[in-house]
């Protein structure tokens, strides 16, 4: 598969996904002129792949001028420029002036797409690059090459003249190895752009060469690690704990980093989570971590990431030495009791059915982290109460990957040093999974409890350091509600950022919520027997997620704008009946940027009418999932959704769609996944109309059933 390189990061994907990535980069990227490099060994199909993208209708219509030119190893620069000129201008050049100057003039002010196929050297690129003007109008140059190093180091913008020679020497050291190129580029970005500093950097590279005259990937990884700031090193090595070849959930990774104390001492700058994100961004910019998914609604946020196999192998080796971590699995590596090594962190990776017993790891009071990962869909219920007795100094216990007997809840209370607790508990059909006995966990930072039946921890008040609480389950019965009402509301955590609980909030919880003035995410149920709680005092709340309590139908019609804090940027509603007034109230939340409706229905029946006075002034993303309507009417689309950038329709079967979405000038993406033919046709029609109106940035993504 080819490597897709852009100015932000490298993406290695299959051809279908790669095509989508490239098309999006060509059409929806920045206004600056960008260079996209597609590299790989000969015979991979780079040319065929790019030709398909080049001729794709949306791409062809987006650019004023296009040209395709094959460069090859032996090339004549003047001949190449003549070929590009003839494609751009539709005729051969007849003037006596320089073809380079004339071509540059003809491209000036145009949004152009130039493909230079099979380019071999930095010299060829530098010679051709000077004729393509920087017009800041979204022009693109696509290069295919067997030598990834020739552009990557300079992010496609060309190397400063005074650094050309030394830059070429550095590039040659990489020998075209993609991982090496990325890592060296990440290091070089942090070096002052002067010839003297680059020469010193080259000497450092030479000192790390272990084979021939080129630097190998392992050398580059070692060098990148060496030059990492000390506080970033344990964060990188911690990735060895996570399963191989799996996307890494960034929010979970950050929670583990915080609980391990890796972010300690840096919290004065801002929220500790923000600081942890900054750590992650540093590792990404060093090309030690690859971004898998990111989101750009309120701001650019990395949702998941990966590490290259060689980087992970390095972390596995180094983690034992640097952060006392041991990885054990049931297929290859067992615990060796004779091993002259005392770990502080144990990570258990299992496949298939396995036996989790107290003999798995030796009795060792120095172990303070236990993580269990399991690659199996169905399995038994494990009685792991012995863990609490055997490892009394635990600070992190993550058993979320397996189903455990609820007896563990009465045992973990003795683990008074716990900062991170994640359990997937088997709830007894006749009783609730009760976290009543967690009153001793006053150092807890993260609490994740999943069970079929669960209620709120009565001793929540004692967890004064708690930052993220997620108590999830499919049911919350009468006994659960009764026990939850007895929650003690004495001084509790002033640092809580996330409250995720399936049961509905009652007036009894208002006093408790008033203690949580730093809350950023609130996820809870709403009940037909209780009015929606006033939460305007949560001045830092950014995300609000509401569920229909215990599957009961709930008409959300008693909303008032005064109940919401203006800070809310995202609202998600699940299985809730909505009234016109409720939608109108939500629309008035001044900073709302994202609205998600999951399996919601409307008071009017199968119709959603968006009245003319209903306006979402800052809404950027609207996501409708399995919406229970057949008719969608909007009086004035351009006024109601004036700032909309993305519309996602998933499992929507409407047969009457609104008109006017093509008039939204900010609209960039409409996706329709597994929707009706009416919806699919509507999306295609919107794109055509938008293009006729000059909005060429609008892209569509239609996935049929």
XYZ file of C-alpha atoms in Angstrom:
705
model
C 0.000 0.000 0.000
C 1.243 3.492 -0.678
C 2.109 5.915 2.061
C -0.017 9.038 1.988
C 1.965 12.005 3.279
C 0.579 15.447 3.975
C 1.651 18.412 6.043
C 0.116 17.074 9.228
C 0.991 13.406 9.464
C 1.606 10.195 7.572
C -1.303 7.911 6.860
C -0.901 4.293 5.831
C -4.190 2.931 4.607
C -5.874 0.649 2.095
C -6.567 1.983 -1.400
C -10.262 2.775 -0.820
C -9.584 4.662 2.375
C -6.473 6.212 0.811
C -8.527 7.526 -2.093
C -10.963 9.206 0.293
C -8.066 10.666 2.266
C -6.334 12.105 -0.793
C -9.509 13.533 -2.328
C -10.361 15.220 0.957
C -6.826 16.618 1.212
C -6.951 17.971 -2.334
C -10.362 19.604 -2.031
C -10.819 20.434 1.647
C -7.304 21.223 2.781
C -5.974 24.651 3.681
C -5.879 27.616 1.324
C -2.092 27.390 1.232
C -0.498 25.544 -1.647
C 0.096 22.010 -0.390
C 2.315 19.215 -1.635
C 1.099 15.631 -1.176
C 3.650 12.838 -1.469
C 2.618 9.250 -2.246
C 5.572 6.927 -1.888
C 6.374 3.252 -2.019
C 8.446 0.729 -3.908
C 7.919 0.188 -7.630
C 4.993 -1.994 -8.675
C 2.644 -1.016 -5.829
C 0.256 0.745 -8.200
C 0.982 4.338 -7.160
C 0.434 5.698 -10.681
C -2.857 3.855 -11.206
C -4.048 4.953 -7.802
C -3.244 8.634 -8.375
C -4.669 8.550 -11.901
C -8.004 7.452 -10.432
C -7.934 10.349 -7.961
C -6.834 12.800 -10.682
C -9.770 11.861 -12.921
C -12.382 11.701 -10.135
C -15.227 14.054 -11.044
C -15.180 16.098 -7.834
C -11.438 16.625 -8.134
C -11.580 17.532 -11.827
C -14.334 20.090 -11.236
C -12.585 21.631 -8.238
C -9.475 22.932 -10.039
C -9.173 25.620 -12.706
C -6.122 24.000 -14.301
C -4.708 20.479 -14.147
C -1.615 18.815 -15.541
C -0.067 15.349 -15.334
C 3.595 14.741 -16.073
C 5.798 11.672 -15.678
C 9.263 12.669 -14.458
C 11.227 9.348 -14.223
C 14.873 8.932 -13.250
C 16.301 10.491 -16.431
C 14.433 13.696 -17.143
C 14.681 16.915 -19.131
C 13.360 19.785 -17.035
C 12.572 22.057 -19.991
C 10.707 19.270 -21.772
C 8.690 18.567 -18.630
C 7.735 22.242 -18.291
C 6.667 22.329 -21.932
C 4.378 19.331 -21.334
C 2.850 20.955 -18.268
C 2.391 24.245 -20.165
C 0.578 22.540 -23.040
C -1.886 20.915 -20.629
C -2.442 24.118 -18.662
C -2.840 26.371 -21.700
C -4.153 23.903 -24.260
C -1.384 24.688 -26.733
C 2.386 24.565 -27.179
C 4.406 27.575 -26.069
C 5.322 29.858 -28.979
C 7.017 32.730 -27.144
C 10.761 33.059 -26.904
C 10.664 33.896 -23.226
C 11.544 31.325 -20.588
C 8.983 28.524 -20.421
C 9.358 28.544 -16.635
C 8.447 32.238 -16.410
C 5.538 31.865 -18.825
C 4.173 28.804 -17.042
C 4.385 30.604 -13.706
C 2.440 33.554 -15.155
C -0.267 31.293 -16.577
C -0.724 29.544 -13.216
C -0.752 32.744 -11.183
C -4.182 33.291 -9.641
C -5.417 29.886 -10.779
C -6.345 27.014 -8.482
C -4.239 24.315 -10.051
C -3.507 20.618 -9.582
C -0.165 19.330 -10.842
C 0.789 15.650 -10.671
C 4.500 14.817 -10.989
C 4.564 11.062 -11.385
C 7.619 8.957 -10.511
C 9.912 11.728 -9.309
C 13.249 10.375 -8.141
C 15.352 13.095 -6.598
C 15.335 16.218 -4.459
C 17.106 18.024 -7.302
C 14.278 17.312 -9.729
C 11.699 18.572 -7.267
C 13.619 21.747 -6.451
C 14.026 22.544 -10.141
C 10.343 22.070 -10.919
C 8.987 23.534 -7.687
C 10.103 27.091 -8.465
C 7.634 27.476 -11.354
C 4.528 26.711 -9.265
C 3.307 29.947 -7.604
C 2.015 30.248 -4.023
C -1.441 31.757 -4.569
C -3.153 30.796 -1.281
C -6.196 29.563 -3.175
C -6.041 25.842 -2.487
C -3.653 24.746 -5.248
C -2.148 21.278 -4.933
C 0.890 19.378 -6.192
C 0.881 15.587 -5.992
C 4.161 13.690 -6.188
C 4.591 9.953 -6.564
C 8.029 8.652 -5.712
C 10.037 5.646 -4.675
C 12.068 8.005 -2.448
C 9.908 9.320 0.411
C 12.809 11.249 1.942
C 13.099 13.799 -0.856
C 10.114 15.906 0.269
C 9.089 14.788 3.732
C 11.901 16.575 5.545
C 10.759 19.945 4.265
C 6.993 19.359 4.465
C 6.629 19.931 0.747
C 7.603 23.611 0.911
C 11.150 23.343 -0.337
C 14.368 23.642 1.614
C 15.845 27.094 2.354
C 18.714 27.816 -0.056
C 21.409 27.953 2.619
C 20.348 24.561 3.967
C 20.060 22.694 0.671
C 23.379 20.857 0.783
C 23.272 19.758 4.399
C 19.560 19.014 4.064
C 20.302 16.701 1.144
C 22.948 14.904 3.192
C 20.493 14.396 6.050
C 17.858 13.171 3.624
C 20.280 10.690 2.055
C 21.037 9.228 5.485
C 17.422 8.071 5.718
C 17.760 5.809 2.665
C 14.091 6.288 1.857
C 12.888 4.294 4.880
C 9.443 5.784 5.711
C 9.635 5.406 9.495
C 13.189 6.751 9.585
C 12.258 9.732 7.435
C 9.363 10.612 9.713
C 11.381 10.323 12.906
C 14.342 12.319 11.583
C 11.957 14.957 10.236
C 10.366 15.168 13.693
C 13.777 15.739 15.255
C 14.879 18.225 12.624
C 11.796 20.383 13.179
C 13.079 21.133 16.667
C 16.536 22.169 15.436
C 17.276 25.829 14.698
C 17.179 26.403 10.931
C 20.788 27.415 10.477
C 23.535 25.619 8.596
C 25.693 25.326 11.716
C 22.948 23.657 13.763
C 22.007 21.330 10.934
C 25.673 20.348 10.520
C 25.811 19.514 14.214
C 22.642 17.483 13.811
C 24.222 15.604 10.900
C 27.238 14.750 13.058
C 24.845 13.361 15.675
C 23.207 11.229 13.000
C 26.580 9.909 11.856
C 27.408 8.873 15.395
C 24.264 6.701 15.461
C 24.820 4.920 12.149
C 25.213 1.203 12.843
C 25.037 -0.186 9.329
C 26.658 1.111 6.148
C 26.261 4.827 5.506
C 22.536 5.052 6.315
C 20.669 5.374 9.566
C 18.292 2.494 10.297
C 14.792 2.742 11.764
C 15.885 1.357 15.137
C 18.675 3.933 15.289
C 16.192 6.698 14.499
C 13.784 5.499 17.198
C 16.592 5.392 19.770
C 17.726 8.868 18.770
C 14.176 10.264 18.882
C 13.694 8.795 22.344
C 17.021 10.169 23.543
C 16.040 13.710 22.574
C 12.560 13.550 24.081
C 11.978 15.701 27.143
C 12.266 13.572 30.291
C 8.591 13.967 31.197
C 7.536 12.574 27.792
C 9.617 9.384 27.956
C 7.435 7.401 30.391
C 4.338 8.490 28.466
C 5.748 6.962 25.288
C 6.972 3.773 26.961
C 3.559 3.273 28.558
C 2.191 2.465 25.099
C 3.858 -0.939 25.437
C 1.096 -1.831 27.903
C -1.639 -1.556 25.281
C -2.537 -4.360 22.847
C -0.645 -4.621 19.583
C -2.262 -3.534 16.288
C -5.194 -1.870 18.027
C -6.315 1.725 17.901
C -5.475 3.411 21.178
C -8.297 5.405 22.735
C -6.692 8.726 23.601
C -9.060 9.618 26.452
C -8.298 6.291 28.172
C -4.568 6.708 27.588
C -4.613 10.185 29.122
C -6.555 8.946 32.151
C -3.912 6.271 32.720
C -1.074 8.782 32.335
C -2.703 11.055 34.916
C -3.341 8.192 37.337
C 0.251 7.003 36.995
C 1.433 10.464 37.996
C 3.191 11.141 34.689
C 1.613 14.612 34.455
C 2.355 15.650 38.025
C 4.120 18.958 38.540
C 2.776 20.474 35.328
C -0.801 21.268 36.366
C -0.180 24.927 37.139
C -0.403 25.780 33.443
C -4.016 24.635 33.193
C -6.162 21.547 33.476
C -4.111 18.403 33.868
C -6.038 16.874 30.935
C -4.994 19.789 28.722
C -1.397 19.282 29.737
C -1.665 15.569 28.938
C -3.028 16.432 25.473
C -0.012 18.659 25.008
C 2.235 15.697 25.845
C 0.441 13.626 23.237
C 0.800 16.329 20.601
C 4.545 16.471 21.251
C 4.827 12.724 20.670
C 2.777 13.030 17.477
C 4.917 15.894 16.168
C 7.981 13.739 16.831
C 6.376 11.060 14.606
C 6.629 8.480 17.397
C 2.827 8.222 17.519
C 0.523 8.134 14.498
C -2.917 9.747 14.545
C -5.750 7.351 13.625
C -8.804 9.554 14.145
C -9.269 13.175 15.033
C -12.177 15.571 15.280
C -12.389 19.255 14.541
C -15.569 20.724 15.976
C -14.773 22.968 18.932
C -11.043 22.440 18.303
C -8.793 19.790 16.795
C -8.791 16.801 19.156
C -7.010 13.479 18.605
C -9.502 10.689 19.319
C -7.326 7.636 18.724
C -3.764 6.839 17.759
C -1.405 3.994 16.856
C 2.279 3.207 17.108
C 4.451 1.614 14.471
C 5.398 -2.000 15.225
C 9.076 -1.067 15.502
C 8.291 1.776 17.909
C 6.191 -0.585 20.013
C 8.996 -3.170 20.044
C 11.342 -0.456 21.272
C 8.858 0.500 23.997
C 8.481 -3.144 25.071
C 12.210 -3.478 25.560
C 12.724 -0.113 27.206
C 9.612 -0.202 29.437
C 11.012 -2.973 31.645
C 14.160 -0.978 32.295
C 12.744 2.529 32.565
C 9.231 2.192 34.055
C 9.395 -1.335 35.580
C 6.698 -2.776 33.338
C 6.236 -6.471 32.523
C 3.954 -7.765 29.735
C 2.484 -11.261 30.138
C 0.243 -13.149 27.699
C -1.232 -16.620 27.593
C 0.101 -17.579 24.157
C 3.775 -16.670 24.246
C 5.121 -15.141 27.423
C 4.402 -16.567 30.872
C 5.614 -15.209 34.156
C 9.082 -16.501 34.974
C 9.405 -16.764 38.787
C 13.198 -17.003 38.468
C 13.415 -13.725 36.597
C 15.739 -11.276 38.285
C 13.325 -8.391 37.853
C 10.861 -6.760 40.216
C 8.111 -5.050 38.203
C 5.899 -2.263 39.433
C 3.461 -2.616 36.537
C 1.910 -5.847 35.202
C -0.004 -5.941 31.905
C -1.893 -9.133 31.068
C -2.760 -9.712 27.402
C -5.039 -12.702 26.759
C -6.608 -14.392 23.762
C -9.456 -16.912 23.860
C -10.570 -18.596 27.068
C -7.994 -18.430 29.845
C -7.628 -19.138 33.534
C -7.030 -16.028 35.634
C -5.697 -17.332 38.925
C -3.696 -16.031 41.840
C -0.718 -18.105 40.659
C -0.480 -16.108 37.459
C 1.939 -13.597 38.947
C 3.966 -13.908 42.144
C 2.990 -12.321 45.401
C 4.682 -8.949 45.215
C 3.733 -5.917 47.251
C 5.722 -3.619 44.930
C 3.229 -4.023 42.071
C 1.033 -0.938 41.857
C -0.483 -1.274 38.346
C -2.489 -4.179 36.911
C -4.011 -3.895 33.435
C -5.936 -6.769 31.834
C -6.736 -6.849 28.120
C -8.735 -9.651 26.526
C -9.334 -10.351 22.837
C -12.495 -12.454 23.158
C -16.193 -11.727 22.715
C -17.787 -14.120 25.204
C -16.325 -15.541 28.350
C -16.855 -16.621 31.937
C -17.290 -14.527 35.034
C -14.018 -14.281 36.929
C -13.720 -14.175 40.687
C -10.759 -11.867 41.161
C -11.194 -10.950 44.820
C -7.710 -12.336 45.461
C -6.205 -9.355 43.629
C -7.165 -6.979 46.432
C -5.483 -9.196 49.016
C -2.400 -9.997 46.988
C -1.533 -6.509 45.755
C -2.301 -4.188 48.617
C -0.383 -1.218 47.187
C -2.238 -1.025 43.885
C -2.803 2.441 42.444
C -4.256 1.304 39.098
C -6.613 -1.646 38.620
C -8.148 -1.983 35.147
C -10.283 -5.118 34.721
C -12.727 -3.554 32.282
C -11.727 -6.050 29.588
C -13.180 -9.045 31.484
C -16.416 -9.777 33.338
C -15.787 -10.048 37.079
C -17.926 -11.261 39.982
C -19.433 -8.464 42.048
C -17.687 -9.746 45.181
C -14.704 -7.653 44.031
C -16.641 -4.527 45.064
C -16.439 -5.443 48.738
C -12.716 -6.147 48.468
C -11.318 -3.177 46.569
C -12.210 -0.903 49.471
C -9.025 -2.131 51.151
C -6.953 -0.776 48.249
C -6.671 2.639 49.808
C -3.984 3.819 47.341
C -6.161 3.326 44.242
C -6.243 6.195 41.784
C -7.746 4.337 38.804
C -10.476 1.686 39.089
C -12.214 0.165 36.055
C -14.501 -2.844 36.488
C -16.999 -4.691 34.310
C -19.169 -6.312 36.979
C -21.583 -9.213 36.563
C -24.769 -7.871 38.160
C -26.854 -10.382 40.067
C -30.371 -10.593 38.668
C -31.842 -10.256 42.144
C -29.612 -7.547 43.472
C -27.858 -4.380 42.378
C -24.142 -4.188 41.810
C -23.370 -1.970 44.739
C -20.308 0.236 45.108
C -21.397 1.005 48.673
C -18.081 -0.055 50.114
C -15.815 2.367 48.275
C -15.658 4.865 51.118
C -11.918 4.323 51.697
C -10.885 5.240 48.132
C -10.196 8.871 48.844
C -7.281 9.020 46.359
C -9.382 7.770 43.442
C -9.038 9.877 40.281
C -10.834 7.672 37.735
C -13.873 5.464 38.479
C -15.351 3.303 35.706
C -18.020 0.837 36.732
C -20.133 -1.056 34.234
C -22.886 -3.457 35.255
C -26.343 -4.626 34.235
C -27.713 -3.108 37.455
C -25.820 -0.410 39.257
C -26.468 2.555 41.496
C -24.686 5.667 42.609
C -21.880 5.287 45.193
C -23.211 6.441 48.543
C -19.743 7.417 49.658
C -19.088 9.548 46.592
C -18.488 12.463 48.947
C -15.256 10.889 50.211
C -13.621 10.751 46.758
C -12.264 14.256 46.920
C -9.714 13.798 44.124
C -12.107 12.177 41.631
C -11.850 13.686 38.136
C -13.812 11.271 35.926
C -16.735 9.087 36.994
C -18.490 6.721 34.591
C -21.130 4.406 36.049
C -22.911 2.688 33.185
C -25.473 -0.099 32.952
C -28.492 -1.167 30.970
C -30.971 -1.013 33.845
C -31.557 1.050 36.945
C -34.479 -0.287 38.957
C -36.513 1.036 41.894
C -34.037 -0.220 44.488
C -31.275 1.504 42.588
C -33.205 4.780 42.654
C -33.950 4.463 46.354
C -30.338 3.764 47.267
C -29.137 6.589 45.059
C -31.336 9.039 46.954
C -29.278 8.390 50.052
C -26.144 9.860 48.526
C -24.275 11.891 51.103
C -23.661 15.449 49.950
C -20.893 16.437 52.303
C -17.844 18.102 50.689
C -16.887 16.062 47.626
C -14.491 16.297 44.707
C -13.959 19.851 43.514
C -12.016 18.487 40.532
C -14.673 16.289 38.908
C -14.645 16.790 35.123
C -16.917 13.943 33.967
C -20.202 12.684 35.477
C -21.565 9.715 33.494
C -24.512 7.925 35.161
C -27.529 6.210 33.499
C -30.111 7.101 36.138
C -32.043 10.342 36.129
C -31.024 13.308 38.203
C -33.514 14.279 40.863
C -33.902 17.457 42.941
C -32.042 15.491 45.632
C -28.915 15.657 43.474
C -28.950 19.401 42.895
C -27.013 20.195 46.065
C -24.386 17.662 45.040
C -24.108 19.121 41.531
C -23.617 22.573 42.998
C -20.420 21.265 44.572
C -19.097 20.239 41.130
C -18.353 23.635 39.687
C -15.565 22.337 37.408
C -17.766 19.763 35.642
C -17.196 19.698 31.875
C -19.192 16.606 30.795
C -22.561 15.577 32.229
C -24.238 12.380 31.005
C -27.419 11.246 32.769
C -31.003 10.108 32.392
C -34.209 12.120 32.328
C -37.437 10.763 33.761
C -41.073 11.396 32.913
C -41.781 11.700 36.639
C -39.175 14.400 37.246
C -38.705 17.765 35.561
C -35.344 18.491 33.990
C -32.946 19.761 36.622
C -31.685 23.325 36.418
C -27.929 23.229 35.746
C -27.195 26.846 34.823
C -24.675 27.059 37.684
C -22.288 24.614 35.913
C -20.374 27.405 34.216
C -17.656 25.124 32.778
C -19.990 22.506 31.314
C -19.202 21.835 27.642
C -20.970 18.545 26.865
C -24.464 17.460 27.968
C -25.795 13.984 27.174
C -29.359 12.995 28.153
C -30.936 9.511 28.006
C -34.532 8.427 28.319
C -34.476 6.890 31.793
C -34.753 3.086 31.798
C -36.391 3.070 28.367
C -39.414 5.042 29.564
C -40.892 7.394 26.950
C -40.058 10.916 27.955
C -41.350 14.126 26.454
C -38.721 16.798 26.871
C -41.055 19.770 26.704
C -40.465 21.697 29.921
C -37.144 23.250 28.977
C -36.227 26.837 29.618
C -33.095 28.542 28.371
C -32.370 29.659 31.934
C -31.822 26.004 32.899
C -28.692 25.713 30.732
C -25.251 27.274 31.180
C -24.164 29.242 28.114
C -20.868 27.333 28.095
C -22.473 24.185 26.618
C -20.973 23.394 23.195
C -22.366 19.905 22.580
C -25.718 18.275 23.336
C -26.589 14.626 22.697
C -30.133 13.341 23.186
C -30.881 9.590 23.240
C -34.365 8.053 22.752
C -36.179 11.184 23.860
C -39.452 12.632 22.610
C -38.925 16.228 21.584
C -41.354 19.097 21.330
C -41.022 22.110 19.040
C -40.423 24.309 22.081
C -37.651 22.019 23.361
C -35.763 22.243 20.059
C -36.308 25.993 19.975
C -34.875 26.319 23.499
C -31.836 24.181 22.671
C -31.219 26.273 19.553
C -30.914 29.398 21.701
C -27.924 28.093 23.681
C -25.455 30.699 22.515
C -22.304 28.562 22.167
C -23.846 25.300 20.956
C -21.676 23.849 18.166
C -22.765 20.180 18.038
C -26.231 18.625 18.274
C -26.690 14.846 18.137
C -30.117 13.181 18.123
C -30.034 9.396 18.675
C -33.299 7.477 18.061
C -35.373 10.486 19.042
C -38.989 11.058 18.052
C -41.087 14.206 17.893
C -44.256 15.292 19.601
C -45.795 16.007 16.193
C -45.369 12.353 15.161
C -43.368 11.475 12.049
C -42.586 15.085 11.152
C -39.852 17.416 12.362
C -40.736 21.019 11.621
C -37.951 23.549 12.175
C -39.791 26.845 12.421
C -38.464 30.086 10.953
C -37.725 31.555 14.386
C -35.627 28.500 15.375
C -32.011 29.470 14.688
C -28.790 27.745 15.732
C -26.330 30.675 15.606
C -23.091 28.701 16.100
C -24.037 25.109 15.249
C -21.280 23.467 13.192
C -22.285 19.806 13.305
C -25.715 18.150 13.233
C -25.849 14.353 13.597
C -29.116 12.443 13.208
C -29.014 8.722 14.071
C -32.069 6.522 13.441
C -34.325 9.528 13.761
C -37.979 8.520 14.035
C -39.359 10.806 11.323
C -40.445 10.485 7.712
C -40.754 14.197 6.927
C -38.185 16.890 7.677
C -39.312 20.458 7.066
C -37.157 23.559 7.589
C -38.675 26.975 6.940
C -35.351 28.664 6.219
C -32.293 26.405 6.105
C -29.726 29.155 5.520
C -31.015 31.127 8.521
C -31.616 28.214 10.903
C -28.224 26.592 10.221
C -26.139 29.541 9.061
C -22.787 28.164 10.345
C -23.290 24.435 9.708
C -20.173 22.639 8.485
C -21.135 18.962 8.775
C -24.399 17.019 8.519
C -24.356 13.304 9.427
C -27.366 11.128 8.621
C -27.192 7.524 9.887
C -30.000 4.960 9.514
C -32.395 7.751 8.510
C -35.326 6.777 6.266
C -37.039 10.105 5.627
C -39.065 10.321 2.419
C -39.468 14.116 2.403
C -36.332 16.230 2.796
C -35.900 20.008 3.222
C -34.670 22.278 0.462
C -32.029 24.956 0.772
C -28.986 23.175 2.265
C -27.023 24.170 -0.833
C -27.383 27.790 0.329
C -25.278 27.160 3.471
C -21.919 28.569 2.379
C -20.059 27.050 5.340
C -21.178 23.475 4.614
C -18.214 21.155 4.008
C -19.490 17.606 4.482
C -22.716 15.608 4.286
C -22.548 11.918 5.127
C -25.394 9.452 4.636
C -24.806 5.964 6.023
C -27.381 3.212 5.532
C -30.172 5.674 4.757
C -33.148 5.493 2.399
C -32.764 6.040 -1.347
C -34.595 9.328 -0.917
C -31.958 10.574 1.518
C -29.074 9.363 -0.678
C -30.506 11.089 -3.760
C -31.108 14.258 -1.753
C -27.480 14.351 -0.626
C -26.212 13.962 -4.201
C -28.572 16.690 -5.386
C -27.386 19.054 -2.643
C -23.787 18.605 -3.766
C -24.641 19.339 -7.391
C -26.634 22.448 -6.477
C -23.890 23.678 -4.135
C -21.303 23.346 -6.901
C -23.507 25.296 -9.287
C -23.633 28.038 -6.654
C -19.841 28.083 -6.316
C -19.481 26.022 -3.140
C -16.894 23.517 -4.362
C -15.711 22.616 -0.866
C -18.804 20.501 -0.112
C -18.044 16.776 -0.010
C -20.454 13.874 0.386
C -19.974 10.401 1.801
C -22.733 7.918 0.960
C -22.549 4.411 2.380
C -25.358 2.146 1.196
C -26.790 -0.748 3.174
